[in-house]
Coordinates of C-alpha atoms and ligand atoms in Angstrom, one line a residue:
X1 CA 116.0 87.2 99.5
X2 CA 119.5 88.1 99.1
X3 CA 121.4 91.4 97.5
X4 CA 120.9 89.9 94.3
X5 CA 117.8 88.5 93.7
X6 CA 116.3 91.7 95.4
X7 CA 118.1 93.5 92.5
X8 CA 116.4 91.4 90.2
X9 CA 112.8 91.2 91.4
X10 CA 113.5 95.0 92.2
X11 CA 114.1 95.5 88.5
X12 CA 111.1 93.1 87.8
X13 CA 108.5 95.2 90.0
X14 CA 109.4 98.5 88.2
X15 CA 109.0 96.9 85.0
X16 CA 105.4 95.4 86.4
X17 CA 105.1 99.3 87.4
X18 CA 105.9 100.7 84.3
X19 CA 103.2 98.4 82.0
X20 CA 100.4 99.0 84.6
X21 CA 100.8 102.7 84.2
X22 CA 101.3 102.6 80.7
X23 CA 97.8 100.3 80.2
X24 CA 96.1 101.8 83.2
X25 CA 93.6 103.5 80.7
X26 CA 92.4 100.0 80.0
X27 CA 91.4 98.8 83.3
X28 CA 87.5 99.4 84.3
X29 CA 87.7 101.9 86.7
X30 CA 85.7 99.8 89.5
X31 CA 87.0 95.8 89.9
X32 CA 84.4 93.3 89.0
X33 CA 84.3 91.2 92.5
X34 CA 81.8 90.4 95.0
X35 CA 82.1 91.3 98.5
X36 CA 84.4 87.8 100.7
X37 CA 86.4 87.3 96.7
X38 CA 89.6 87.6 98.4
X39 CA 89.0 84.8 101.0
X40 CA 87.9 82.4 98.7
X41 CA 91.2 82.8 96.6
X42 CA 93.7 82.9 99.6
X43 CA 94.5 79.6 101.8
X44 CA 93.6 80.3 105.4
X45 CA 96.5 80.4 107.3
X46 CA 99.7 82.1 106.3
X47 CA 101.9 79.6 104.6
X48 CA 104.5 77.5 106.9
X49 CA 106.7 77.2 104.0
X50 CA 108.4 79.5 102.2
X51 CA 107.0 80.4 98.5
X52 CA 108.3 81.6 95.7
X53 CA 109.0 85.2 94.4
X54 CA 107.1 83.7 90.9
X55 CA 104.5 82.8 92.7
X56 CA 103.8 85.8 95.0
X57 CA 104.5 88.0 91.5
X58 CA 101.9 85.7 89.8
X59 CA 99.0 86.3 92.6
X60 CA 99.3 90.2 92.2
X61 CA 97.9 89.6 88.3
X62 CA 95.4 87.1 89.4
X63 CA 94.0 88.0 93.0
X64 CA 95.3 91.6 93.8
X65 CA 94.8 93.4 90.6
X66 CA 91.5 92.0 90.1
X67 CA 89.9 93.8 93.5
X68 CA 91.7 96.9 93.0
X69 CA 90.1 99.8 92.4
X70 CA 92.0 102.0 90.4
X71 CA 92.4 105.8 92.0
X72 CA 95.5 107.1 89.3
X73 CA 93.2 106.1 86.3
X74 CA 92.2 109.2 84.3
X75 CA 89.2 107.7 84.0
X76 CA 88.6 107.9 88.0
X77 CA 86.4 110.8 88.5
X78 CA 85.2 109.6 92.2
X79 CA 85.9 111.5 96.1
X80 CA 88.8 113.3 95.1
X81 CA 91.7 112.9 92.9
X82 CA 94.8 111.2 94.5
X83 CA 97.7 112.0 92.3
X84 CA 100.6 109.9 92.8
X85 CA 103.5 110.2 90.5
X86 CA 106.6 108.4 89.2
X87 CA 109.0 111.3 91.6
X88 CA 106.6 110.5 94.4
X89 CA 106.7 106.6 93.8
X90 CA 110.9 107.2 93.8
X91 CA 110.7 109.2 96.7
X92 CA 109.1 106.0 98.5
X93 CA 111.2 103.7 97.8
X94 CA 114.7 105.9 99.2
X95 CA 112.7 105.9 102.3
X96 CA 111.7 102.7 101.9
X97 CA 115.6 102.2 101.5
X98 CA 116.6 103.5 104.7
X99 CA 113.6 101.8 106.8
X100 CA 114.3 104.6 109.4
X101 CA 111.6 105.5 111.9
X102 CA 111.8 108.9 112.6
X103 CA 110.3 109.9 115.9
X104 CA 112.8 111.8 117.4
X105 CA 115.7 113.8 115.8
X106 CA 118.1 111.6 117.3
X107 CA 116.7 108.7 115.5
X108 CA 117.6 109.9 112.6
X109 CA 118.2 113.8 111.8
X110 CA 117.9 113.9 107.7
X111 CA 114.4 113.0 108.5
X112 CA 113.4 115.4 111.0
X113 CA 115.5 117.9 109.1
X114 CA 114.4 117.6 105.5
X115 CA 110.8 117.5 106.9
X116 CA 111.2 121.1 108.7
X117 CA 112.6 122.7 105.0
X118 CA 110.1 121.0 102.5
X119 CA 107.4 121.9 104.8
X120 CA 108.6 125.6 105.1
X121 CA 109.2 125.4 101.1
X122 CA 105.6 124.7 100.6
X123 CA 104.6 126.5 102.8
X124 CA 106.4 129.6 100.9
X125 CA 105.3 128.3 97.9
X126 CA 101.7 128.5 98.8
X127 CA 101.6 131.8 100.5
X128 CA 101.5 131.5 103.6
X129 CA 102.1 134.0 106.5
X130 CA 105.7 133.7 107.0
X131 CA 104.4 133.6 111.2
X132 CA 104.0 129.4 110.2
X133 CA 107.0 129.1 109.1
X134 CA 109.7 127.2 111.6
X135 CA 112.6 130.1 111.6
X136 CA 109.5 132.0 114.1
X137 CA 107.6 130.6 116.6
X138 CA 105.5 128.5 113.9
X139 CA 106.8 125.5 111.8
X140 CA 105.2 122.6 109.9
X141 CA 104.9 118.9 110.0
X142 CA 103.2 115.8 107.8
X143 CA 100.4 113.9 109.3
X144 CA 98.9 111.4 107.1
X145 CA 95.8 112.7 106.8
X146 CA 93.9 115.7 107.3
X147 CA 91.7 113.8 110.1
X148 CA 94.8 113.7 112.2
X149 CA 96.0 117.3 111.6
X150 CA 92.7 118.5 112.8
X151 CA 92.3 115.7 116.0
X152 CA 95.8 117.2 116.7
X153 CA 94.8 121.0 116.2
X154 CA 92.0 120.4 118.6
X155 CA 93.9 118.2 121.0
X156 CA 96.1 121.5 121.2
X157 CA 93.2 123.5 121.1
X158 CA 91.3 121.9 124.1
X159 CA 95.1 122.2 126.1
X160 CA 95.4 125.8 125.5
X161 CA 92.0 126.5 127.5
X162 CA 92.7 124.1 129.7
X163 CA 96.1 125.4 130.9
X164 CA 94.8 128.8 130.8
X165 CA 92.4 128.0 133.5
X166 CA 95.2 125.3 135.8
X167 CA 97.4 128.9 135.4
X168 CA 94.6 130.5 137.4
X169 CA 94.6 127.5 140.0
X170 CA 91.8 125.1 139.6
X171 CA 92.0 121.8 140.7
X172 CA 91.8 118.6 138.8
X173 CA 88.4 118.4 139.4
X174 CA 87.4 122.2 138.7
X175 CA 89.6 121.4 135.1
X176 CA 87.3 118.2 134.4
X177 CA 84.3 120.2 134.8
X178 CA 85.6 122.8 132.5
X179 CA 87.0 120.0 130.1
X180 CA 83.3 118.9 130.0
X181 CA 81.8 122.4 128.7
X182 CA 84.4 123.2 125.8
X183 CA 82.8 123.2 122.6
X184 CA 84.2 123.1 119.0
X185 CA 82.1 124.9 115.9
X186 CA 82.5 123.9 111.6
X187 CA 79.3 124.3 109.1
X188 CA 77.4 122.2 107.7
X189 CA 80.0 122.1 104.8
X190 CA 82.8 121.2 106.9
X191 CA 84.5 117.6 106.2
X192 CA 83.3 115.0 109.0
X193 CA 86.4 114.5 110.4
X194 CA 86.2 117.6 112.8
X195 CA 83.3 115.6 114.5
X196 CA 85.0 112.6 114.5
X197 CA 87.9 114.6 115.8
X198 CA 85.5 116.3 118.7
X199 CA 83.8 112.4 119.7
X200 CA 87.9 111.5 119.8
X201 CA 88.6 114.4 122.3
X202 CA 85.6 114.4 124.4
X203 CA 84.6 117.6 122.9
X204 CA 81.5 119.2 121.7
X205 CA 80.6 120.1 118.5
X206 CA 78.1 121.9 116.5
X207 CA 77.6 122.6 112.9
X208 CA 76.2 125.6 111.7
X209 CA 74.3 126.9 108.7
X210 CA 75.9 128.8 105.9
X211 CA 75.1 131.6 103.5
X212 CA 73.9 130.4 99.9
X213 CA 77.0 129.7 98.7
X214 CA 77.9 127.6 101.5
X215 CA 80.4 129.4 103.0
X216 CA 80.4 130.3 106.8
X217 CA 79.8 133.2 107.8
X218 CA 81.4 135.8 111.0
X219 CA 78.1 136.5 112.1
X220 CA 76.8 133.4 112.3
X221 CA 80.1 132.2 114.2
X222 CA 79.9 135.4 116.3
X223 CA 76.4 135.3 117.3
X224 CA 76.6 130.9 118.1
X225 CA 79.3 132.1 120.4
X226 CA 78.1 134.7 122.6
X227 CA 74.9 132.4 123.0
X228 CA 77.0 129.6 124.1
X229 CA 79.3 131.7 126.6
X230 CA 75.9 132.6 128.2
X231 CA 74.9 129.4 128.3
X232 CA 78.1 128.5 130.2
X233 CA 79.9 126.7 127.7
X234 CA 83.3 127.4 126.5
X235 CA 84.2 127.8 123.2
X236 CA 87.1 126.3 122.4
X237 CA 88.1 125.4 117.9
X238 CA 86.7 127.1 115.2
X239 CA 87.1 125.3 111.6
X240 CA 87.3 127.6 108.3
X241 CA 87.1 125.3 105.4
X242 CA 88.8 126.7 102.2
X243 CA 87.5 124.2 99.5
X244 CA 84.6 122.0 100.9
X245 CA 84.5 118.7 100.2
X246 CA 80.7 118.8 98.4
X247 CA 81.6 122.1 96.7
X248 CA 84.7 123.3 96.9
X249 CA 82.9 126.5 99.1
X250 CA 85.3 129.1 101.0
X251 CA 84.8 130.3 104.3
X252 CA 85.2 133.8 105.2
X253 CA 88.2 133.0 106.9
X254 CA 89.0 137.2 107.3
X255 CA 85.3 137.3 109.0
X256 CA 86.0 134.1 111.4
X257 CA 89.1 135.5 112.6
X258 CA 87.3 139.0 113.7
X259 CA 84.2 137.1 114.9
X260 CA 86.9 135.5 117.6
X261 CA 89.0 138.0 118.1
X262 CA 89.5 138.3 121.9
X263 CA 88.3 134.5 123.1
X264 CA 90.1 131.7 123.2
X265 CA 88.9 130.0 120.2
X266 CA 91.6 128.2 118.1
X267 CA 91.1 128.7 114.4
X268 CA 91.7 125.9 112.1
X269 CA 91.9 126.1 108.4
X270 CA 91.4 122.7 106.9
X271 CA 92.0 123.0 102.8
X272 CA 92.9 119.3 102.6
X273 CA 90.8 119.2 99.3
X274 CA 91.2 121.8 97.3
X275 CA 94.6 123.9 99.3
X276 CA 96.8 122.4 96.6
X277 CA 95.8 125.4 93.7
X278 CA 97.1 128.0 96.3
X279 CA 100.4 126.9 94.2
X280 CA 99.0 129.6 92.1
X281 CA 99.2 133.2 92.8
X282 CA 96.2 134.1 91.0
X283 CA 94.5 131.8 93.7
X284 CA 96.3 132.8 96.8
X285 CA 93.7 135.7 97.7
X286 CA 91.5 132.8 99.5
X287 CA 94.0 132.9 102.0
X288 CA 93.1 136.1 103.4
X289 CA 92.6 135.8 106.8
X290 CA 95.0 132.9 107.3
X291 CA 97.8 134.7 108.9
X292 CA 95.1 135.3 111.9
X293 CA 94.6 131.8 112.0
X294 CA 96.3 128.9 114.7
X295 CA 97.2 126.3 112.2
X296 CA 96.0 125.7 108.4
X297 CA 96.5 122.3 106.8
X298 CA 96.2 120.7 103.5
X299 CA 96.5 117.3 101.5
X300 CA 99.5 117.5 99.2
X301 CA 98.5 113.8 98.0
X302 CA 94.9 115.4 96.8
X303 CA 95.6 117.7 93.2
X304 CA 99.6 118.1 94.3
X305 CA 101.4 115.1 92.3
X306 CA 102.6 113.6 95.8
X307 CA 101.5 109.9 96.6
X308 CA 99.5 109.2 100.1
X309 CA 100.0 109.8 102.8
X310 CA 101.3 113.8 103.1
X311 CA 99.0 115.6 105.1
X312 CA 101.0 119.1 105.4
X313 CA 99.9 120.9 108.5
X314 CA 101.7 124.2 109.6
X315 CA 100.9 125.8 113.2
X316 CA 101.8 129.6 114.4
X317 CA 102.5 128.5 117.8
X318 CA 104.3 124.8 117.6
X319 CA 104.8 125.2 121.7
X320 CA 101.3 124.6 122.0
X321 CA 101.3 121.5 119.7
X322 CA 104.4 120.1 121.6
X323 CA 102.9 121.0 125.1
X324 CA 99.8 119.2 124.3
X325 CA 101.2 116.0 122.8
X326 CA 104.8 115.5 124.6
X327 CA 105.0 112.5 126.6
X328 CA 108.9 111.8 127.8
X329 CA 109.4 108.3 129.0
X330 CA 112.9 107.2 130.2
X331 CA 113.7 105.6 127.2
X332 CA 112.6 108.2 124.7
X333 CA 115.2 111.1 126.9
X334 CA 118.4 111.4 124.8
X335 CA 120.7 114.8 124.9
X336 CA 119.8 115.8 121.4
X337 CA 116.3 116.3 122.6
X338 CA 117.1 117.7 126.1
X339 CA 119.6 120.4 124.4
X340 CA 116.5 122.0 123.5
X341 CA 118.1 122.5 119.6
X342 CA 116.2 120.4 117.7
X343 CA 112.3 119.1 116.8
X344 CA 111.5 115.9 117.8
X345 CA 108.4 115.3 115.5
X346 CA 106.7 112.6 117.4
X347 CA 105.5 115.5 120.0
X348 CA 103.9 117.0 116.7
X349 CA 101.2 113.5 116.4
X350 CA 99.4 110.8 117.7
X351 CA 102.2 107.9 116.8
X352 CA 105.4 107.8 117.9
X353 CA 106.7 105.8 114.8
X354 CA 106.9 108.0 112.1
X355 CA 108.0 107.6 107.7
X356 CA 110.4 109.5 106.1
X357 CA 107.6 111.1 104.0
X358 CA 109.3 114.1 103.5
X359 CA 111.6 112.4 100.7
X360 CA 108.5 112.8 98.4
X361 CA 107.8 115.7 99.2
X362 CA 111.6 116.8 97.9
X363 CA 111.5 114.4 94.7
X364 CA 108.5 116.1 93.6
X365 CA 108.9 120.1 94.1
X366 CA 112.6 119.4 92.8
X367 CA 111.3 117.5 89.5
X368 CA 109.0 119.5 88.9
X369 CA 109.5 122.5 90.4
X370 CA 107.0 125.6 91.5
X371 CA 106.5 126.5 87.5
X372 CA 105.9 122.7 86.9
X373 CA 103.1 122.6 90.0
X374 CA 102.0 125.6 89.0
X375 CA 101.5 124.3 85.4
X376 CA 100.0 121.1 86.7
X377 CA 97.1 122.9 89.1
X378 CA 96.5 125.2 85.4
X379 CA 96.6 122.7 82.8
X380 CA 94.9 119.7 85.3
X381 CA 92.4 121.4 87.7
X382 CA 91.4 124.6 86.0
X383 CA 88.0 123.6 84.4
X384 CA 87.3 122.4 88.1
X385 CA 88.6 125.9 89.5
X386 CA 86.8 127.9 87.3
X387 CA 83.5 126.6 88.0
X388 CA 83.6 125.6 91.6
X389 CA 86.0 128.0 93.4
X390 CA 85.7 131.5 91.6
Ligands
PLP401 N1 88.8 117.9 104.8 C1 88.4 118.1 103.6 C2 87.9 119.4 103.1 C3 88.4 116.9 102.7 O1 87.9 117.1 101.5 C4 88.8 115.7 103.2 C5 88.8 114.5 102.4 O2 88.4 114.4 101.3 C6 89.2 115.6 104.5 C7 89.2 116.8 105.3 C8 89.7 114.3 105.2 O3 90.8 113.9 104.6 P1 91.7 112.7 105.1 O4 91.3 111.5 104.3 O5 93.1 113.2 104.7 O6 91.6 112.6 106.5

C-alpha cells in the first residue's frame, strides 16, 4: 500500500467510522453468533497471496461486525462504561502515525515528555495531593489497565520491605523467608485484580469484611494487622477502593491511612471505576485521605471520554517504583538515561515496549476541556452518582 492509496482507504475507513457511529443505535447490543463462527468464515492458514483492500474492507461488514459486541452503544448498559470518543479516536491515529515505541526517553522524548504533563494535568484536575505530582518526589504514568497499576504498586510494595530488611543485612536466604510471610489486605468489595496481582507476586492476600455499606473499615484493617504481625507475618499493601466495582462503595481511605500509620504497609487507592467524577469538585471530598496514601490509580477510558487503554496511575515516591522495576541491560544504557535528567517510563511497568498513549490523553482534555469533563461526568453519570456514591 503506497502514499496514496493509504490516503484513499485512510479517507474510506473514517467514512466507514463515521456511518457506524452515526447508526450504532441500530445494532443489537450483543452479536447474534455461536461460539467457533469466526473459524468457520475464515480460511485456515493466512493467505500466501496478497488480497485486496476491497476485499479485507468487505469482510469487516460481513465477519467482524457481525461478532462484535458493541461497548460505545448507548444502549450498552453492561461491566462498566468504556467511553471512547472522536478526540480520543484522533489521538490514536497521530500515535499510530509515528509508530514510536516509547520505552526510554531517548527513544523518543515527546512521548515520555507529554506523558509526564497530561498526567500531572489530570492529576491537578482531579485533586490530587500535589506530593504525586512529578515536579516532587511523586509523578505519574499510563498502564493499560488498572490490573497492572496495582501488580506494579505491589511489586513496589513487596521491594520496599524487602530492602528494608537487606539494609539491615540478611542474607538471600533470610530475604526469601521473609518474602514468603508478606501479606497484602483488600475487602470483600475490592476488584479481583489485587488477588490476581498477589498470586503474580508470590504474595498473600486476604479479603476482609466491610461495614453495611461495604466500605472498609480502619478497625477492621487495624485489628487484621496486629493479629497477623503476631502471628509472624508481615504486612506488606493495603487496597482502599474509592468506587467498588459491585457498588460503587468508598473506603474510609482517612481511617486506612491511620490504621497503618507507623508499619510498612503500602497503601493503594484503586478508583479505576468510578475516579473519573473526581473531575468534579463537588465530588473531590472522597479523596480525603489520599494524600497519605503510596500511589492512587484510576481508568480514564471508564466515564472519562478517553478510548482504552489509559490506566492513569500516580505514585508519591516514583524511586520506589523505579527501584523495583529497573532492569539495565547493555543495550538499553544510553547517556540520556545515565545523566540522571530524564524518566525512562519502562522502569515505571511490566513491558518494555510502550504506546504513545498520552496523545489521547491531550486530544481530549484540550477538546473538551475541564468545564467540558466536568459537564460530561454531570450531564452523563449523575443519575448513577446520586444513587450509588452519595
Ligand atoms: N478496579 C476496579 C474498581 C474496577 O472496577 C476494575 C474494572 O472494572 C478494575 C479494577 C480492573 O480494571 P482493568 O480492566 O483496567 O484491569
Amino acid at each position: 500500500m503506497d502514499i496514496e492509496e493509504f490516503r484513499k482507504r485512510g479517507y474510506e475507513a473514517v467514512d466507514r467510522i463515521c456511518k457506524y457511529y452515526k447508526e450504532l443505535d441500530n445494532h443489537n447490543v450483543l452479536p447474534n453468533v455461536r461460539p467457533g463462527y469466526l473459524k468457520e468464515l475464515l480460511p485456515k492458514e493466512a493467505p500466501e497471496e496478497p488480497e485486496s483492500f476491497d476485499a479485507i474492507q468487505l469482510d469487516i461488514e460481513t465477519k467482524i461486525i457481525p461478532g462484535v459486541t458493541h461497548w460505545q452503544s448507548p444502549n450498552f448498559f453492561a461491566f462498566y462504561p468504556a467511553n471512547s470518543s472522536f478526540p480520543g479516536i484522533l489521538g490514536d491515529m497521530y500515535s499510530d502515525m509515528f509508530g514510536c515505541v516509547g520505552f526510554n526517553w531517548i527513544t523518543s522524548p515527546v512521548c515520555t515528555e507529554l506523558e509526564t504533563i497530561v498526567l500531572d494535568w489530570v492529576g491537578k484536575l482531579i485533586g490530587l495531593d500535589k506530593t504525586f505530582l512529578s515536579d516532587g518526589y511523586g509523578g505519574g504514568v499510563i498502564q493499560g489497565t488498572a490490573s497492572e497499576a496495582t501488580l506494579v504498586a505491589l511489586i513496589a510494595a513487596r521491594q520496599r520491605v524487602i530492602d528494608k530488611y537487606k539494609a539491615e543485612g540478611l542474607t538471600e536466604e533470610q530475604l526469601y523467608e521473609i518474602s514468603n510471610r508478606l501479606i497484602a489486605y483488600g475487602s470483600t468489595q475490592t476488584h479481583s485484580c489485587l488477588k490476581k496481582a498477589t498470586m503474580i507476586a508470590n504474595v498473600r492476600f486476604r479479603a476482609l469484611s466491610t461495614d453495611e455499606k461495604f466500605s472498609l473499615r480502619g478497625n477492621t484493617i487495624k485489628c487484621e494487622i496486629e493479629k497477623d504481625i503476631s502471628q509472624g507475618l508481615i504486612p506488606c499493601f493495603l487496597n482502599g477502593t474509592i468506587g467498588t466495582t459491585s457498588s460503587a462503595a468508598v473506603d474510609h481511605i482517612s481511617e486506612l491511612a491511620d490504621a497503618i500509620q507507623g508499619t510498612d504497609v503500602w497503601l493503594h487507592i484503586d478508583a479505576a471505576y468510578a475516579g473519573s467524577a473526581l473531575v468534579c469538585p463537588e465530588y473531590q471530598h472522597y479523596l480525603d485521605g489520599v494524600d497519605r496514601a503510596d500511589s492512587f490509580n484510576f481508568n480514564m477510558h471508564k466515564w472519562l471520554l478517553t478510548n482504552f487503554d489509559t490506566s492513569c496511575l500516580w505514585v508519591k515516591r516514583r524511586k520506589l517504583l523505579i527501584s523495583a522495576l529497573t532492569i539495565t541491560p547493555e543495550f538499553l544504557k544510553n547517556p540520556a538515561s545515565e545523566s540522571g535528567l530524564v524518566l525512562d517510563y519502562r522502569d515505571w511497568q511490566l513491558p518494555l515496549g510502550r504506546r504513545f498513549r498520552s496523545l489521547k490523553i491531550w486530544f481530549v482534555l484540550r477538546t473538551y476541556g475541564a468545564k467540558g469533563l466536568r459537564e460530561h461526568i454531570r450531564k452523563v453519570y449523575s443519575q448513577y452518582i446520586i444513587t450509588y456514591l452519595k
